[in-house]
Amino acid sequence: MSHSIVTITAVDEIVTVGSDGAAQHVFTIRNDTGAPIKVGIQVLADAPVEDDWLTVDQPERELGDNAADQVTVSVKTPAGLAAGRYTYRIRVYSVKQPGEAFTEGEKVAFEVKEKAKVTVQEVSPKKCSWCIPAAIVAAVLVLGVAGYFAYDKIFAKKPEEDRIVMKDYGGWQLTSAINDLVKKGLVFDAKNLKTAWKDAKSVSKVIDQTPPPDEKVKPNTPVAFTVGRSKTGHIFSAHQLKALQTQNPQILMQIKRAQPRAIAPETE
């Protein structure tokens, strides 16, 4: 006979897939067994979602008695996927008793937006005696504009397209946000890292950022975060701290210099 082992809470029930086909879901899981337990996490995808579209960060982990942890599921959809909402849920199970001790979360969704359609109005040749001269003039204008932009690209300053649009990192795990912004060519501003108490679900998550979302910035721009902390001042659980020491020691050192007290592991 099966029985539940954890409480599963999704930060957002629906996320929107970006133009790169990527999105991210964050879940909080809390141990309800009354004892430490090693759990595994898997995704249960609803058709037509394929399992390889969804990747779980740290699919196995230890949970202390009544301890909570965050689970990140990265979404990567294939090119050309039809617009719509696609659903799945996560299953958290005991590694020792996967068939008897497990919990399945509520369904969540990632949404693919429909791309704007470009329509071209057809013109009847009989009603367009001016089309050929107009086409010649248009061609001359196009060549002139193309020549101008080619010159501008070679000799002028770099265009606005070189700027990076700031992503909204609100609700992201701090380490995931740092890794993502570094991949985009930005710099983590460890010196200006701040912590603040908001609520229990916001511990170790980004609650504010500078520069703000959607602002266009230059490559290598420093990005500062305000991160949720516990009531005792900590931003990492013991499990998260151990994983960070193994996977991102350089990031850990930067955070430790900026917020040494916040690095002590949360044991509540």
Coordinates of N, CA and C in Angstrom, one line a residue, residues 22-125:
A22 N 13.1 27.9 -24.1 CA 13.5 27.5 -22.7 C 12.6 28.2 -21.7
A23 N 12.4 27.4 -20.6 CA 11.6 28.0 -19.4 C 12.1 27.2 -18.2
Q24 N 11.6 27.6 -17.0 CA 12.0 26.9 -15.8 C 10.9 26.9 -14.8
H25 N 10.7 25.7 -14.2 CA 9.7 25.6 -13.1 C 10.5 25.4 -11.8
V26 N 10.1 26.0 -10.7 CA 10.7 25.8 -9.4 C 9.7 25.2 -8.4
F27 N 10.0 24.1 -7.7 CA 9.1 23.5 -6.8 C 9.8 23.5 -5.4
T28 N 9.0 23.6 -4.4 CA 9.4 23.3 -3.0 C 8.9 22.0 -2.5
I29 N 9.8 21.1 -2.0 CA 9.4 19.9 -1.4 C 9.7 19.8 0.1
R30 N 8.8 19.3 0.9 CA 9.1 19.3 2.3 C 8.8 17.8 2.8
N31 N 9.8 17.3 3.6 CA 9.8 16.0 4.1 C 8.7 15.9 5.2
D32 N 7.7 15.0 5.0 CA 6.6 14.8 5.9 C 6.7 13.4 6.6
T33 N 7.8 12.7 6.5 CA 7.8 11.3 7.0 C 8.1 11.3 8.5
G34 N 8.7 12.4 9.0 CA 9.1 12.3 10.4 C 10.5 11.8 10.7
A35 N 11.2 11.6 9.6 CA 12.6 11.1 9.7 C 13.4 11.5 8.5
P36 N 14.7 11.5 8.5 CA 15.5 11.8 7.3 C 15.2 10.7 6.2
I37 N 15.3 11.2 5.0 CA 15.0 10.3 3.9 C 15.7 10.7 2.6
K38 N 16.1 9.7 1.8 CA 16.8 10.0 0.5 C 15.7 9.8 -0.5
V39 N 15.5 10.8 -1.3 CA 14.4 10.8 -2.3 C 15.0 11.0 -3.7
G40 N 14.2 10.5 -4.7 CA 14.4 10.7 -6.1 C 13.3 11.5 -6.7
I41 N 13.6 12.3 -7.7 CA 12.6 13.1 -8.4 C 12.6 12.8 -9.9
Q42 N 11.4 12.5 -10.4 CA 11.2 12.3 -11.8 C 10.0 13.1 -12.3
V43 N 10.0 13.3 -13.7 CA 8.9 14.0 -14.3 C 7.9 13.0 -14.9
L44 N 6.7 13.3 -14.8 CA 5.6 12.5 -15.5 C 4.9 13.4 -16.5
A45 N 5.3 13.3 -17.7 CA 4.9 14.2 -18.8 C 3.6 13.7 -19.4
D46 N 2.7 14.6 -19.7 CA 1.5 14.3 -20.5 C 1.7 14.5 -22.0
A47 N 1.2 13.6 -22.8 CA 1.4 13.6 -24.2 C 0.8 15.0 -24.7
P48 N 1.5 15.6 -25.7 CA 2.6 15.1 -26.5 C 4.0 15.4 -25.9
V49 N 4.1 15.8 -24.7 CA 5.4 16.2 -24.1 C 6.3 15.0 -24.0
E50 N 7.5 15.2 -24.5 CA 8.6 14.2 -24.4 C 9.4 14.3 -23.1
D51 N 9.8 13.2 -22.6 CA 10.6 13.3 -21.3 C 11.9 14.1 -21.5
D52 N 12.5 14.1 -22.7 CA 13.8 14.8 -22.9 C 13.6 16.3 -23.0
W53 N 12.4 16.8 -23.0 CA 12.1 18.2 -22.9 C 12.3 18.8 -21.5
L54 N 12.3 17.9 -20.5 CA 12.3 18.3 -19.1 C 13.5 17.7 -18.4
T55 N 14.3 18.5 -17.7 CA 15.5 18.1 -17.0 C 15.4 18.5 -15.5
V56 N 15.5 17.5 -14.6 CA 15.5 17.8 -13.2 C 16.9 18.1 -12.6
D57 N 17.1 19.2 -11.9 CA 18.3 19.5 -11.3 C 18.4 18.7 -10.0
Q58 N 19.5 17.9 -9.9 CA 19.8 17.0 -8.8 C 18.6 16.0 -8.6
P59 N 18.5 15.0 -9.4 CA 17.3 14.1 -9.3 C 17.3 13.2 -8.1
E60 N 18.4 13.2 -7.3 CA 18.4 12.5 -6.0 C 19.0 13.4 -5.0
R61 N 18.4 13.3 -3.8 CA 19.0 14.2 -2.7 C 18.5 13.7 -1.3
E62 N 19.2 14.1 -0.3 CA 18.8 13.8 1.1 C 17.9 14.9 1.7
L63 N 16.9 14.5 2.4 CA 16.0 15.5 3.1 C 16.0 15.1 4.6
G64 N 16.3 16.1 5.4 CA 16.3 15.9 6.8 C 14.8 15.9 7.3
D65 N 14.6 15.5 8.6 CA 13.3 15.5 9.2 C 12.6 16.9 9.1
N66 N 11.5 16.9 8.4 CA 10.7 18.2 8.2 C 11.4 19.2 7.5
A67 N 12.5 18.8 6.8 CA 13.3 19.8 6.0 C 12.7 20.1 4.6
A68 N 12.9 21.3 4.1 CA 12.4 21.6 2.8 C 13.6 21.9 1.8
D69 N 13.4 21.7 0.5 CA 14.4 21.9 -0.5 C 13.7 22.4 -1.7
Q70 N 14.5 23.0 -2.6 CA 13.9 23.5 -3.9 C 14.3 22.5 -5.0
V71 N 13.4 22.3 -5.9 CA 13.7 21.4 -7.1 C 13.4 22.3 -8.3
T72 N 14.4 22.3 -9.2 CA 14.3 23.1 -10.4 C 14.2 22.1 -11.6
V73 N 13.1 22.4 -12.4 CA 12.9 21.6 -13.7 C 13.1 22.5 -14.9
S74 N 14.1 22.3 -15.7 CA 14.4 23.1 -16.9 C 13.6 22.5 -18.1
V75 N 12.9 23.5 -18.8 CA 12.1 23.1 -20.0 C 12.9 23.5 -21.2
K76 N 13.0 22.6 -22.2 CA 13.6 23.0 -23.5 C 12.8 22.4 -24.6
T77 N 12.0 23.2 -25.3 CA 11.1 22.7 -26.3 C 11.7 22.6 -27.7
P78 N 11.3 21.7 -28.5 CA 11.9 21.6 -29.9 C 11.4 22.8 -30.8
A79 N 12.2 23.1 -31.8 CA 11.8 24.2 -32.7 C 10.5 23.8 -33.4
G80 N 9.7 24.8 -33.7 CA 8.5 24.5 -34.4 C 7.3 23.9 -33.6
L81 N 7.4 23.9 -32.3 CA 6.4 23.3 -31.5 C 5.1 24.2 -31.6
A82 N 4.0 23.6 -31.8 CA 2.7 24.4 -31.9 C 2.4 25.1 -30.6
A83 N 1.8 26.3 -30.8 CA 1.4 27.1 -29.6 C 0.4 26.4 -28.8
G84 N 0.5 26.6 -27.5 CA -0.5 26.0 -26.6 C 0.2 25.7 -25.2
R85 N -0.6 25.1 -24.3 CA -0.1 24.8 -23.0 C 0.2 23.3 -22.9
Y86 N 1.3 22.9 -22.3 CA 1.7 21.6 -22.2 C 2.0 21.3 -20.7
T87 N 1.5 20.1 -20.3 CA 1.4 19.8 -18.8 C 2.3 18.6 -18.5
Y88 N 2.7 18.7 -17.2 CA 3.4 17.5 -16.6 C 3.3 17.7 -15.1
R89 N 3.8 16.7 -14.3 CA 3.9 16.8 -12.9 C 5.1 16.1 -12.4
I90 N 5.6 16.4 -11.2 CA 6.7 15.7 -10.7 C 6.3 14.6 -9.7
R91 N 7.1 13.6 -9.6 CA 6.9 12.5 -8.6 C 8.1 12.4 -7.8
V92 N 7.9 12.5 -6.5 CA 9.0 12.4 -5.5 C 8.8 11.1 -4.8
Y93 N 9.9 10.2 -4.8 CA 9.8 8.9 -4.2 C 10.9 8.5 -3.3
S94 N 10.7 7.6 -2.4 CA 11.8 7.1 -1.6 C 12.7 6.2 -2.4
V95 N 14.0 6.4 -2.3 CA 14.9 5.6 -3.1 C 14.9 4.2 -2.6
K96 N 14.6 3.9 -1.3 CA 14.5 2.6 -0.8 C 13.2 1.9 -1.1
Q97 N 12.1 2.7 -1.2 CA 10.8 2.1 -1.5 C 10.1 2.9 -2.6
P98 N 10.6 2.9 -3.8 CA 10.0 3.7 -4.8 C 8.6 3.4 -5.2
G99 N 8.2 2.2 -5.0 CA 6.8 1.8 -5.4 C 5.8 2.0 -4.3
E100 N 6.2 2.1 -3.1 CA 5.3 2.2 -1.9 C 5.3 3.6 -1.3
A101 N 6.4 4.3 -1.3 CA 6.5 5.6 -0.7 C 6.8 6.7 -1.7
F102 N 5.8 7.4 -2.1 CA 6.0 8.5 -3.1 C 4.9 9.5 -3.0
T103 N 5.1 10.6 -3.6 CA 4.1 11.7 -3.7 C 4.1 12.2 -5.2
E104 N 3.0 12.4 -5.8 CA 2.9 13.0 -7.1 C 2.2 14.4 -6.9
G105 N 2.9 15.4 -7.5 CA 2.4 16.8 -7.4 C 1.3 17.1 -8.3
E106 N 0.7 18.3 -8.1 CA -0.3 18.7 -9.1 C 0.3 19.1 -10.4
K107 N -0.5 19.0 -11.5 CA 0.0 19.3 -12.8 C 0.3 20.8 -12.9
V108 N 1.5 21.0 -13.6 CA 1.9 22.4 -13.9 C 2.0 22.5 -15.5
A109 N 2.1 23.7 -16.0 CA 2.1 23.8 -17.5 C 3.2 24.8 -17.9
F110 N 3.7 24.6 -19.1 CA 4.6 25.6 -19.8 C 3.8 26.0 -21.1
E111 N 3.8 27.3 -21.3 CA 3.0 27.8 -22.4 C 3.9 28.3 -23.6
V112 N 3.6 27.8 -24.8 CA 4.2 28.3 -26.0 C 3.3 29.3 -26.7
K113 N 3.8 30.5 -26.8 CA 3.0 31.6 -27.4 C 3.0 31.4 -28.9
E114 N 1.9 31.8 -29.6 CA 1.8 31.8 -31.0 C 2.6 33.0 -31.6
K115 N 3.4 32.7 -32.6 CA 4.2 33.8 -33.2 C 3.3 34.6 -34.1
A116 N 3.6 35.9 -34.2 CA 2.8 36.8 -35.0 C 2.9 36.4 -36.5
K117 N 1.8 36.4 -37.2 CA 1.8 36.0 -38.6 C 1.9 37.3 -39.5
V118 N 2.7 37.2 -40.5 CA 2.9 38.3 -41.5 C 2.1 38.0 -42.7
T119 N 1.1 38.9 -43.1 CA 0.3 38.7 -44.3 C 0.7 39.6 -45.4
V120 N 0.7 39.1 -46.6 CA 1.0 39.9 -47.8 C -0.2 40.0 -48.7
Q121 N -0.6 41.3 -49.0 CA -1.8 41.5 -49.8 C -1.4 41.4 -51.3
E122 N -2.1 40.6 -52.0 CA -1.8 40.4 -53.4 C -2.5 41.6 -54.2
V123 N -1.8 42.0 -55.3 CA -2.3 43.0 -56.1 C -2.5 42.5 -57.5
S124 N -3.6 42.8 -58.1 CA -3.9 42.3 -59.5 C -3.1 43.1 -60.5
P125 N -2.4 42.4 -61.5 CA -1.6 43.1 -62.5 C -2.4 44.1 -63.3

